XYZ file of C-alpha atoms in Angstrom:
125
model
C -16.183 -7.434 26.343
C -13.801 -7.981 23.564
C -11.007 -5.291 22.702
C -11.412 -3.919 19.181
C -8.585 -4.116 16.929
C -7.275 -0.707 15.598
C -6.305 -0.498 11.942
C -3.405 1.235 10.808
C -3.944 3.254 8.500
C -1.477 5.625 6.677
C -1.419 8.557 3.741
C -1.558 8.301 0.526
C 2.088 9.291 -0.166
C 3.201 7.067 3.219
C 1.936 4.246 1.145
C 3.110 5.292 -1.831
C 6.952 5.562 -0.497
C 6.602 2.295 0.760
C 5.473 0.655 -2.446
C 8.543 2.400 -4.208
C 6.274 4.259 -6.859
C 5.371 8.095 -7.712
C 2.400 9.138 -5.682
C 1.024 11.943 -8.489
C 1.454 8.655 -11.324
C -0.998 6.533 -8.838
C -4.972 6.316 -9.578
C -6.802 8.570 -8.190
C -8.594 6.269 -5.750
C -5.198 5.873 -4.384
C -4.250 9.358 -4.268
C -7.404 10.475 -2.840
C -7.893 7.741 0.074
C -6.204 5.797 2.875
C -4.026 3.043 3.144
C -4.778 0.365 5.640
C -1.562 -1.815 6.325
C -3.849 -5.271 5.287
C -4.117 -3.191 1.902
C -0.413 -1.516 1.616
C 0.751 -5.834 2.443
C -1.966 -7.411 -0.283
C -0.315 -4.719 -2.460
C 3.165 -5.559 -1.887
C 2.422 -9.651 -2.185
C 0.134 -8.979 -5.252
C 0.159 -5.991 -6.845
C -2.000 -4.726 -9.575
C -1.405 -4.101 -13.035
C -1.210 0.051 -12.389
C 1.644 -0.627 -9.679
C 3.381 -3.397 -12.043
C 3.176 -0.676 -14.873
C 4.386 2.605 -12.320
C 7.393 -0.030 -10.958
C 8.519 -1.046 -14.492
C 8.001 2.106 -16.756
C 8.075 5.101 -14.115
C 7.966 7.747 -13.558
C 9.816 6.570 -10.489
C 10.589 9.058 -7.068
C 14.001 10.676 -7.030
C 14.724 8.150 -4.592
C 14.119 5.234 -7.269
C 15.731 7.599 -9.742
C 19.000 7.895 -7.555
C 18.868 4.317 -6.948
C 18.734 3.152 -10.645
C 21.296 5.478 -11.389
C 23.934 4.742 -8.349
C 23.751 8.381 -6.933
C 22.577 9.977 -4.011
C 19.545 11.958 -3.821
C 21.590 15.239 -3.428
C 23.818 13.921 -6.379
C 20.695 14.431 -8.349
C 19.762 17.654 -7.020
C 23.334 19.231 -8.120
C 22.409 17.306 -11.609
C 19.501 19.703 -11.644
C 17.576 16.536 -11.849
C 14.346 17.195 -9.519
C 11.205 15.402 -11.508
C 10.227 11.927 -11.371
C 11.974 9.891 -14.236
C 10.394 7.263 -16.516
C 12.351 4.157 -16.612
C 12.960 5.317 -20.384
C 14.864 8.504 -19.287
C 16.992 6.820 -16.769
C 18.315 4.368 -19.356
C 19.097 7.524 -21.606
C 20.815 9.075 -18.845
C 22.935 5.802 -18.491
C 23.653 5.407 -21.865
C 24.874 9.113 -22.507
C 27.164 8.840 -19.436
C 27.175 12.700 -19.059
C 30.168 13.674 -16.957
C 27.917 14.209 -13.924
C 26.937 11.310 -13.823
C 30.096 9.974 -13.210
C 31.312 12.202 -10.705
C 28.340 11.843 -8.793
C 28.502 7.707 -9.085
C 32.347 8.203 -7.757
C 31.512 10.510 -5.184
C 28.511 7.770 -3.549
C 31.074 5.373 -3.947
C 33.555 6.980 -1.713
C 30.773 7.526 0.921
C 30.075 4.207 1.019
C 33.489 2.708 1.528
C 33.705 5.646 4.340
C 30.625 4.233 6.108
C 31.800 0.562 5.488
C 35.174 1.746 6.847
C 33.680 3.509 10.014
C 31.289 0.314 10.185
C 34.235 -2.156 10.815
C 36.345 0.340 12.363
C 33.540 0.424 15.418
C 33.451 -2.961 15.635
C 36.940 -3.812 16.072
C 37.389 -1.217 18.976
């Protein structure tokens, strides 16, 4: 008797987190099924033209947005920025530099040379 293998599967937006893209900007299909890890890994080594389109042009998650931006997620939030962006709109944000913007670039900044100093501070205890 041989043991049958499980598949993983996962949800729709699980997969869609994973692959970096804006679950409600997916195909149906996508929206509507699962994801088996086999397909979420043939995705990520070759991915179709809808997830090359959704990664290049958007809209992205607010954690792409933030990303693409060099803010936090929260830094967005206090932006009043809580939509997905196109890639289009995040440029424009970029280019206008609104004052927020910058604040909320400096204040990520800071955070991470606190955890970087924390980091090394741990380690040299």
């Amino acid at each position: 008797m041989t043991a049958r293998k499980t598949v993983q599967t996962m949800k729709p937006a699980t997969a869609a987190k994973k692959l970096g893209v804006y679950l409600q900007a997916t195909p149906a299909e996508f929206q509507e099924g699962v994801v088996s890890r086999d397909e979420l890994n043939a995705l990520q080594a070759d991915p179709p033209e809808w997830l090359r389109d959704l990664r290049r042009d958007g809209p992205h998650p607010r954690a792409v947005v933030a990303a693409k931006l060099g803010v936090s997620i929260s830094g967005l939030a206090r932006a009043g920025i809580t939509e997905a962006l196109t890639t289009d709109e995040i440029e424009s944000i970029k280019a206008d530099n609104p004052d927020w913007l910058t604040h909320e670039r400096a204040t990520q900044s800071d955070v991470r040379k606190e955890a970087a100093r924390l980091k090394h501070q741990s380690t040299t205890d």
